[in-house]
């Protein structure tokens, strides 16, 4: 299974960067990776979608699942730099109201402690 590149910002935020298609094939790996990050104590997570060319309902489900576990652990999950296709899907599903979107992964938690 795919393990997406992960890094930690200076402020301790974990950033995951899925690439390509986030569909029913790839979504389970992202869901698992997000859960593992939170289980390891990384409760502030950003999913950098700048390299994600396509997302479907399975990909959205992985993001919502990650959001849920992060919030249950006292943190949050935010998304950064979504491509046009991802932005369109978020708007059509109204998930842009649930998933906070930021221009950059490094700025997603600016102002938060």
mmCIF file of N, CA and C in Angstrom:
data_model
loop_
_atom_site.group_PDB
_atom_site.id
_atom_site.type_symbol
_atom_site.label_atom_id
_atom_site.label_comp_id
_atom_site.label_asym_id
_atom_site.label_seq_id
_atom_site.Cartn_x
_atom_site.Cartn_y
_atom_site.Cartn_z
ATOM 1 N N UNK A 1 0.832 -1.198 0.000
ATOM 2 C CA UNK A 1 0.000 0.000 0.000
ATOM 3 C C UNK A 1 0.870 1.253 0.000
ATOM 4 N N UNK A 2 0.316 2.286 -0.510
ATOM 5 C CA UNK A 2 1.033 3.549 -0.643
ATOM 6 C C UNK A 2 1.160 4.264 0.699
ATOM 7 N N UNK A 3 2.330 4.789 0.949
ATOM 8 C CA UNK A 3 2.559 5.643 2.109
ATOM 9 C C UNK A 3 2.917 7.005 1.540
ATOM 10 N N UNK A 4 2.106 7.987 1.814
ATOM 11 C CA UNK A 4 2.327 9.303 1.237
ATOM 12 C C UNK A 4 3.411 10.054 2.003
ATOM 13 N N UNK A 5 4.136 10.937 1.298
ATOM 14 C CA UNK A 5 5.182 11.719 1.962
ATOM 15 C C UNK A 5 4.605 12.522 3.126
ATOM 16 N N UNK A 6 5.317 12.502 4.230
ATOM 17 C CA UNK A 6 4.901 13.212 5.436
ATOM 18 C C UNK A 6 6.076 14.024 5.951
ATOM 19 N N UNK A 7 5.771 15.204 6.458
ATOM 20 C CA UNK A 7 6.793 16.026 7.101
ATOM 21 C C UNK A 7 6.162 16.721 8.293
ATOM 22 N N UNK A 8 7.001 17.266 9.149
ATOM 23 C CA UNK A 8 6.518 17.994 10.322
ATOM 24 C C UNK A 8 7.038 19.425 10.217
ATOM 25 N N UNK A 9 6.143 20.408 10.371
ATOM 26 C CA UNK A 9 6.540 21.806 10.291
ATOM 27 C C UNK A 9 7.248 22.215 11.579
ATOM 28 N N UNK A 10 7.836 23.408 11.572
ATOM 29 C CA UNK A 10 8.536 23.920 12.758
ATOM 30 C C UNK A 10 7.607 24.014 13.964
ATOM 31 N N UNK A 11 6.321 24.236 13.711
ATOM 32 C CA UNK A 11 5.366 24.357 14.812
ATOM 33 C C UNK A 11 4.770 23.006 15.222
ATOM 34 N N UNK A 12 5.290 21.919 14.659
ATOM 35 C CA UNK A 12 4.849 20.594 15.078
ATOM 36 C C UNK A 12 3.624 20.053 14.381
ATOM 37 N N UNK A 13 3.251 20.644 13.263
ATOM 38 C CA UNK A 13 2.090 20.179 12.502
ATOM 39 C C UNK A 13 2.549 19.116 11.502
ATOM 40 N N UNK A 14 1.842 17.996 11.462
ATOM 41 C CA UNK A 14 2.149 16.936 10.499
ATOM 42 C C UNK A 14 1.480 17.249 9.172
ATOM 43 N N UNK A 15 2.250 17.168 8.100
ATOM 44 C CA UNK A 15 1.732 17.447 6.758
ATOM 45 C C UNK A 15 1.860 16.181 5.918
ATOM 46 N N UNK A 16 0.738 15.744 5.345
ATOM 47 C CA UNK A 16 0.697 14.578 4.459
ATOM 48 C C UNK A 16 0.379 15.089 3.067
ATOM 49 N N UNK A 17 1.105 14.577 2.052
ATOM 50 C CA UNK A 17 0.919 15.078 0.690
ATOM 51 C C UNK A 17 0.582 13.940 -0.268
ATOM 52 N N UNK A 18 -0.722 13.590 -0.372
ATOM 53 C CA UNK A 18 -1.107 12.565 -1.348
ATOM 54 C C UNK A 18 -0.951 13.114 -2.766
ATOM 55 N N UNK A 19 -0.632 12.230 -3.712
ATOM 56 C CA UNK A 19 -0.493 12.683 -5.083
ATOM 57 C C UNK A 19 -1.309 11.809 -6.025
ATOM 58 N N UNK A 20 -1.581 12.351 -7.197
ATOM 59 C CA UNK A 20 -2.329 11.601 -8.197
ATOM 60 C C UNK A 20 -3.811 11.558 -7.897
ATOM 61 N N UNK A 21 -4.347 10.351 -7.958
ATOM 62 C CA UNK A 21 -5.793 10.158 -7.797
ATOM 63 C C UNK A 21 -6.095 9.652 -6.383
ATOM 64 N N UNK A 22 -6.983 10.355 -5.711
ATOM 65 C CA UNK A 22 -7.413 9.951 -4.376
ATOM 66 C C UNK A 22 -8.799 9.332 -4.528
ATOM 67 N N UNK A 23 -8.798 8.054 -4.914
ATOM 68 C CA UNK A 23 -10.038 7.358 -5.222
ATOM 69 C C UNK A 23 -10.157 6.098 -4.362
ATOM 70 N N UNK A 24 -11.065 5.198 -4.758
ATOM 71 C CA UNK A 24 -11.315 4.008 -3.940
ATOM 72 C C UNK A 24 -10.095 3.097 -3.825
ATOM 73 N N UNK A 25 -9.130 3.237 -4.716
ATOM 74 C CA UNK A 25 -7.905 2.448 -4.639
ATOM 75 C C UNK A 25 -6.933 3.053 -3.629
ATOM 76 N N UNK A 26 -6.782 4.371 -3.670
ATOM 77 C CA UNK A 26 -5.781 5.062 -2.850
ATOM 78 C C UNK A 26 -6.306 5.522 -1.490
ATOM 79 N N UNK A 27 -7.601 5.750 -1.386
ATOM 80 C CA UNK A 27 -8.175 6.326 -0.167
ATOM 81 C C UNK A 27 -7.923 5.496 1.096
ATOM 82 N N UNK A 28 -8.017 4.165 1.057
ATOM 83 C CA UNK A 28 -7.771 3.399 2.287
ATOM 84 C C UNK A 28 -6.371 3.619 2.868
ATOM 85 N N UNK A 29 -5.371 3.786 2.005
ATOM 86 C CA UNK A 29 -4.014 4.033 2.489
ATOM 87 C C UNK A 29 -3.926 5.393 3.176
ATOM 88 N N UNK A 30 -4.581 6.404 2.616
ATOM 89 C CA UNK A 30 -4.580 7.728 3.246
ATOM 90 C C UNK A 30 -5.309 7.677 4.580
ATOM 91 N N UNK A 31 -6.446 7.024 4.605
ATOM 92 C CA UNK A 31 -7.221 6.901 5.856
ATOM 93 C C UNK A 31 -6.354 6.247 6.945
ATOM 94 N N UNK A 32 -5.705 5.157 6.593
ATOM 95 C CA UNK A 32 -4.853 4.437 7.538
ATOM 96 C C UNK A 32 -3.701 5.328 8.015
ATOM 97 N N UNK A 33 -3.081 6.041 7.074
ATOM 98 C CA UNK A 33 -1.952 6.903 7.433
ATOM 99 C C UNK A 33 -2.391 8.032 8.362
ATOM 100 N N UNK A 34 -3.550 8.636 8.100
ATOM 101 C CA UNK A 34 -4.055 9.706 8.965
ATOM 102 C C UNK A 34 -4.347 9.171 10.366
ATOM 103 N N UNK A 35 -4.945 8.002 10.447
ATOM 104 C CA UNK A 35 -5.247 7.397 11.752
ATOM 105 C C UNK A 35 -3.956 7.078 12.505
ATOM 106 N N UNK A 36 -2.949 6.562 11.795
ATOM 107 C CA UNK A 36 -1.668 6.244 12.435
ATOM 108 C C UNK A 36 -0.988 7.500 12.979
ATOM 109 N N UNK A 37 -1.054 8.599 12.223
ATOM 110 C CA UNK A 37 -0.469 9.859 12.685
ATOM 111 C C UNK A 37 -1.123 10.312 13.984
ATOM 112 N N UNK A 38 -2.455 10.299 14.002
ATOM 113 C CA UNK A 38 -3.184 10.747 15.191
ATOM 114 C C UNK A 38 -2.930 9.798 16.355
ATOM 115 N N UNK A 39 -2.939 8.498 16.086
ATOM 116 C CA UNK A 39 -2.670 7.518 17.149
ATOM 117 C C UNK A 39 -1.285 7.704 17.748
ATOM 118 N N UNK A 40 -0.350 8.216 16.947
ATOM 119 C CA UNK A 40 1.018 8.457 17.419
ATOM 120 C C UNK A 40 1.157 9.796 18.138
ATOM 121 N N UNK A 41 0.037 10.519 18.293
ATOM 122 C CA UNK A 41 0.061 11.769 19.035
ATOM 123 C C UNK A 41 0.134 13.030 18.193
ATOM 124 N N UNK A 42 0.089 12.888 16.879
ATOM 125 C CA UNK A 42 0.105 14.046 15.978
ATOM 126 C C UNK A 42 -1.337 14.476 15.710
ATOM 127 N N UNK A 43 -1.855 15.354 16.555
ATOM 128 C CA UNK A 43 -3.270 15.700 16.454
ATOM 129 C C UNK A 43 -3.544 16.912 15.560
ATOM 130 N N UNK A 44 -2.498 17.619 15.179
ATOM 131 C CA UNK A 44 -2.676 18.731 14.223
ATOM 132 C C UNK A 44 -2.104 18.263 12.882
ATOM 133 N N UNK A 45 -3.023 18.039 11.933
ATOM 134 C CA UNK A 45 -2.658 17.438 10.660
ATOM 135 C C UNK A 45 -3.147 18.313 9.512
ATOM 136 N N UNK A 46 -2.280 18.469 8.501
ATOM 137 C CA UNK A 46 -2.656 19.145 7.265
ATOM 138 C C UNK A 46 -2.484 18.151 6.127
ATOM 139 N N UNK A 47 -3.496 18.053 5.276
ATOM 140 C CA UNK A 47 -3.390 17.247 4.071
ATOM 141 C C UNK A 47 -3.165 18.227 2.922
ATOM 142 N N UNK A 48 -1.969 18.187 2.371
ATOM 143 C CA UNK A 48 -1.573 19.060 1.262
ATOM 144 C C UNK A 48 -2.054 18.413 -0.034
ATOM 145 N N UNK A 49 -3.059 19.024 -0.657
ATOM 146 C CA UNK A 49 -3.678 18.442 -1.847
ATOM 147 C C UNK A 49 -3.173 19.066 -3.143
ATOM 148 N N UNK A 50 -2.036 19.741 -3.092
ATOM 149 C CA UNK A 50 -1.514 20.418 -4.278
ATOM 150 C C UNK A 50 -1.122 19.451 -5.393
ATOM 151 N N UNK A 51 -0.840 18.198 -5.067
ATOM 152 C CA UNK A 51 -0.466 17.207 -6.074
ATOM 153 C C UNK A 51 -1.570 16.187 -6.329
ATOM 154 N N UNK A 52 -2.757 16.438 -5.776
ATOM 155 C CA UNK A 52 -3.892 15.533 -5.955
ATOM 156 C C UNK A 52 -4.711 16.018 -7.135
ATOM 157 N N UNK A 53 -4.655 15.264 -8.227
ATOM 158 C CA UNK A 53 -5.326 15.703 -9.452
ATOM 159 C C UNK A 53 -6.800 15.321 -9.495
ATOM 160 N N UNK A 54 -7.206 14.337 -8.662
ATOM 161 C CA UNK A 54 -8.584 13.862 -8.687
ATOM 162 C C UNK A 54 -8.960 13.327 -7.321
ATOM 163 N N UNK A 55 -10.188 13.624 -6.891
ATOM 164 C CA UNK A 55 -10.709 13.060 -5.649
ATOM 165 C C UNK A 55 -12.145 12.626 -5.899
ATOM 166 N N UNK A 56 -12.519 11.484 -5.305
ATOM 167 C CA UNK A 56 -13.908 11.036 -5.394
ATOM 168 C C UNK A 56 -14.454 10.841 -3.975
ATOM 169 N N UNK A 57 -15.612 10.217 -3.865
ATOM 170 C CA UNK A 57 -16.250 10.074 -2.556
ATOM 171 C C UNK A 57 -15.397 9.265 -1.586
ATOM 172 N N UNK A 58 -14.624 8.316 -2.080
ATOM 173 C CA UNK A 58 -13.747 7.534 -1.210
ATOM 174 C C UNK A 58 -12.649 8.409 -0.621
ATOM 175 N N UNK A 59 -12.094 9.291 -1.449
ATOM 176 C CA UNK A 59 -11.078 10.229 -0.974
ATOM 177 C C UNK A 59 -11.647 11.189 0.044
ATOM 178 N N UNK A 60 -12.864 11.677 -0.226
ATOM 179 C CA UNK A 60 -13.522 12.566 0.735
ATOM 180 C C UNK A 60 -13.761 11.839 2.049
ATOM 181 N N UNK A 61 -14.154 10.579 1.961
ATOM 182 C CA UNK A 61 -14.385 9.782 3.163
ATOM 183 C C UNK A 61 -13.123 9.638 4.000
ATOM 184 N N UNK A 62 -11.982 9.466 3.341
ATOM 185 C CA UNK A 62 -10.706 9.358 4.064
ATOM 186 C C UNK A 62 -10.400 10.661 4.789
ATOM 187 N N UNK A 63 -10.653 11.800 4.132
ATOM 188 C CA UNK A 63 -10.410 13.097 4.766
ATOM 189 C C UNK A 63 -11.327 13.306 5.966
ATOM 190 N N UNK A 64 -12.605 12.971 5.815
ATOM 191 C CA UNK A 64 -13.569 13.138 6.906
ATOM 192 C C UNK A 64 -13.224 12.206 8.064
ATOM 193 N N UNK A 65 -12.806 10.989 7.758
ATOM 194 C CA UNK A 65 -12.394 10.051 8.800
ATOM 195 C C UNK A 65 -11.195 10.603 9.570
ATOM 196 N N UNK A 66 -10.221 11.154 8.847
ATOM 197 C CA UNK A 66 -9.063 11.763 9.495
ATOM 198 C C UNK A 66 -9.449 12.953 10.351
ATOM 199 N N UNK A 67 -10.370 13.763 9.842
ATOM 200 C CA UNK A 67 -10.869 14.920 10.597
ATOM 201 C C UNK A 67 -11.508 14.457 11.905
ATOM 202 N N UNK A 68 -12.319 13.412 11.813
ATOM 203 C CA UNK A 68 -13.025 12.899 12.995
ATOM 204 C C UNK A 68 -12.049 12.408 14.066
ATOM 205 N N UNK A 69 -11.050 11.599 13.673
ATOM 206 C CA UNK A 69 -10.127 11.076 14.685
ATOM 207 C C UNK A 69 -9.245 12.182 15.261
ATOM 208 N N UNK A 70 -8.867 13.145 14.416
ATOM 209 C CA UNK A 70 -8.053 14.262 14.917
ATOM 210 C C UNK A 70 -8.840 15.079 15.939
ATOM 211 N N UNK A 71 -10.087 15.361 15.646
ATOM 212 C CA UNK A 71 -10.905 16.146 16.584
ATOM 213 C C UNK A 71 -11.205 15.371 17.854
ATOM 214 N N UNK A 72 -11.413 14.071 17.738
ATOM 215 C CA UNK A 72 -11.645 13.253 18.933
ATOM 216 C C UNK A 72 -10.419 13.237 19.834
ATOM 217 N N UNK A 73 -9.247 13.420 19.231
ATOM 218 C CA UNK A 73 -7.996 13.445 19.994
ATOM 219 C C UNK A 73 -7.646 14.853 20.466
ATOM 220 N N UNK A 74 -8.556 15.807 20.246
ATOM 221 C CA UNK A 74 -8.324 17.171 20.695
ATOM 222 C C UNK A 74 -7.597 18.050 19.694
ATOM 223 N N UNK A 75 -7.471 17.591 18.470
ATOM 224 C CA UNK A 75 -6.774 18.358 17.440
ATOM 225 C C UNK A 75 -7.686 18.747 16.299
ATOM 226 N N UNK A 76 -7.102 18.837 15.113
ATOM 227 C CA UNK A 76 -7.871 19.217 13.932
ATOM 228 C C UNK A 76 -7.143 18.728 12.691
ATOM 229 N N UNK A 77 -7.883 18.569 11.607
ATOM 230 C CA UNK A 77 -7.320 18.266 10.305
ATOM 231 C C UNK A 77 -7.754 19.372 9.363
ATOM 232 N N UNK A 78 -6.810 19.901 8.625
ATOM 233 C CA UNK A 78 -7.089 20.957 7.666
ATOM 234 C C UNK A 78 -6.501 20.568 6.324
ATOM 235 N N UNK A 79 -7.043 21.136 5.258
ATOM 236 C CA UNK A 79 -6.502 20.838 3.942
ATOM 237 C C UNK A 79 -5.877 22.092 3.355
ATOM 238 N N UNK A 80 -4.865 21.870 2.523
ATOM 239 C CA UNK A 80 -4.122 22.989 1.945
ATOM 240 C C UNK A 80 -3.963 22.807 0.445
ATOM 241 N N UNK A 81 -3.968 23.924 -0.249
ATOM 242 C CA UNK A 81 -3.654 24.008 -1.677
ATOM 243 C C UNK A 81 -4.402 23.007 -2.554
ATOM 244 N N UNK A 82 -5.737 22.902 -2.396
ATOM 245 C CA UNK A 82 -6.454 21.952 -3.246
ATOM 246 C C UNK A 82 -6.415 22.385 -4.711
ATOM 247 N N UNK A 83 -6.333 21.396 -5.589
ATOM 248 C CA UNK A 83 -6.380 21.681 -7.025
ATOM 249 C C UNK A 83 -7.804 22.084 -7.403
ATOM 250 N N UNK A 84 -7.978 22.537 -8.622
ATOM 251 C CA UNK A 84 -9.310 22.999 -9.070
ATOM 252 C C UNK A 84 -10.340 21.879 -8.971
ATOM 253 N N UNK A 85 -9.989 20.668 -9.395
ATOM 254 C CA UNK A 85 -10.938 19.557 -9.350
ATOM 255 C C UNK A 85 -11.349 19.256 -7.914
ATOM 256 N N UNK A 86 -10.384 19.252 -7.004
ATOM 257 C CA UNK A 86 -10.674 18.984 -5.595
ATOM 258 C C UNK A 86 -11.569 20.084 -5.027
ATOM 259 N N UNK A 87 -11.257 21.332 -5.342
ATOM 260 C CA UNK A 87 -12.071 22.456 -4.869
ATOM 261 C C UNK A 87 -13.505 22.335 -5.371
ATOM 262 N N UNK A 88 -13.668 21.962 -6.626
ATOM 263 C CA UNK A 88 -15.010 21.808 -7.204
ATOM 264 C C UNK A 88 -15.792 20.730 -6.468
ATOM 265 N N UNK A 89 -15.153 19.582 -6.198
ATOM 266 C CA UNK A 89 -15.835 18.493 -5.492
ATOM 267 C C UNK A 89 -16.203 18.927 -4.071
ATOM 268 N N UNK A 90 -15.306 19.619 -3.396
ATOM 269 C CA UNK A 90 -15.601 20.106 -2.040
ATOM 270 C C UNK A 90 -16.789 21.066 -2.059
ATOM 271 N N UNK A 91 -16.844 21.940 -3.048
ATOM 272 C CA UNK A 91 -17.950 22.890 -3.144
ATOM 273 C C UNK A 91 -19.265 22.195 -3.483
ATOM 274 N N UNK A 92 -19.232 21.245 -4.417
ATOM 275 C CA UNK A 92 -20.452 20.528 -4.814
ATOM 276 C C UNK A 92 -21.043 19.708 -3.667
ATOM 277 N N UNK A 93 -20.184 19.201 -2.792
ATOM 278 C CA UNK A 93 -20.640 18.375 -1.671
ATOM 279 C C UNK A 93 -20.841 19.191 -0.394
ATOM 280 N N UNK A 94 -20.553 20.483 -0.453
ATOM 281 C CA UNK A 94 -20.601 21.385 0.700
ATOM 282 C C UNK A 94 -19.601 21.011 1.791
ATOM 283 N N UNK A 95 -18.643 20.154 1.473
ATOM 284 C CA UNK A 95 -17.631 19.800 2.470
ATOM 285 C C UNK A 95 -16.621 20.915 2.670
ATOM 286 N N UNK A 96 -16.643 21.916 1.795
ATOM 287 C CA UNK A 96 -15.788 23.085 2.010
ATOM 288 C C UNK A 96 -16.214 23.837 3.271
ATOM 289 N N UNK A 97 -17.409 23.550 3.764
ATOM 290 C CA UNK A 97 -17.872 24.158 5.019
ATOM 291 C C UNK A 97 -17.387 23.382 6.238
ATOM 292 N N UNK A 98 -16.990 22.128 6.023
ATOM 293 C CA UNK A 98 -16.549 21.257 7.108
ATOM 294 C C UNK A 98 -15.027 21.194 7.185
ATOM 295 N N UNK A 99 -14.403 21.086 6.027
ATOM 296 C CA UNK A 99 -12.953 20.980 5.951
ATOM 297 C C UNK A 99 -12.356 22.361 5.706
ATOM 298 N N UNK A 100 -11.658 22.868 6.687
ATOM 299 C CA UNK A 100 -11.026 24.178 6.552
ATOM 300 C C UNK A 100 -9.915 24.091 5.507
ATOM 301 N N UNK A 101 -9.943 25.021 4.546
ATOM 302 C CA UNK A 101 -8.989 25.018 3.441
ATOM 303 C C UNK A 101 -8.063 26.223 3.536
ATOM 304 N N UNK A 102 -6.784 25.980 3.299
ATOM 305 C CA UNK A 102 -5.774 27.043 3.385
ATOM 306 C C UNK A 102 -4.915 27.035 2.123
ATOM 307 N N UNK A 103 -4.290 28.181 1.847
ATOM 308 C CA UNK A 103 -3.458 28.309 0.651
ATOM 309 C C UNK A 103 -2.199 27.466 0.719
ATOM 310 N N UNK A 104 -1.642 27.332 1.922
ATOM 311 C CA UNK A 104 -0.405 26.555 2.062
ATOM 312 C C UNK A 104 -0.458 25.683 3.307
ATOM 313 N N UNK A 105 0.231 24.557 3.239
ATOM 314 C CA UNK A 105 0.282 23.645 4.379
ATOM 315 C C UNK A 105 0.948 24.292 5.573
ATOM 316 N N UNK A 106 2.001 25.068 5.317
ATOM 317 C CA UNK A 106 2.741 25.692 6.420
ATOM 318 C C UNK A 106 1.927 26.765 7.128
ATOM 319 N N UNK A 107 0.953 27.359 6.449
ATOM 320 C CA UNK A 107 0.153 28.403 7.066
ATOM 321 C C UNK A 107 -1.179 27.947 7.632
ATOM 322 N N UNK A 108 -1.479 26.671 7.524
ATOM 323 C CA UNK A 108 -2.805 26.182 7.912
ATOM 324 C C UNK A 108 -3.114 26.324 9.401
ATOM 325 N N UNK A 109 -2.094 26.266 10.238
ATOM 326 C CA UNK A 109 -2.321 26.396 11.679
ATOM 327 C C UNK A 109 -1.725 27.685 12.246
ATOM 328 N N UNK A 110 -1.338 28.612 11.361
ATOM 329 C CA UNK A 110 -0.811 29.902 11.851
ATOM 330 C C UNK A 110 -1.827 30.571 12.744
ATOM 331 N N UNK A 111 -1.368 31.076 13.854
ATOM 332 C CA UNK A 111 -2.278 31.746 14.793
ATOM 333 C C UNK A 111 -2.867 30.802 15.815
ATOM 334 N N UNK A 112 -2.727 29.496 15.594
ATOM 335 C CA UNK A 112 -3.207 28.510 16.570
ATOM 336 C C UNK A 112 -2.039 28.081 17.429
ATOM 337 N N UNK A 113 -2.358 27.686 18.635
ATOM 338 C CA UNK A 113 -1.265 27.180 19.491
ATOM 339 C C UNK A 113 -1.474 25.733 19.805
#
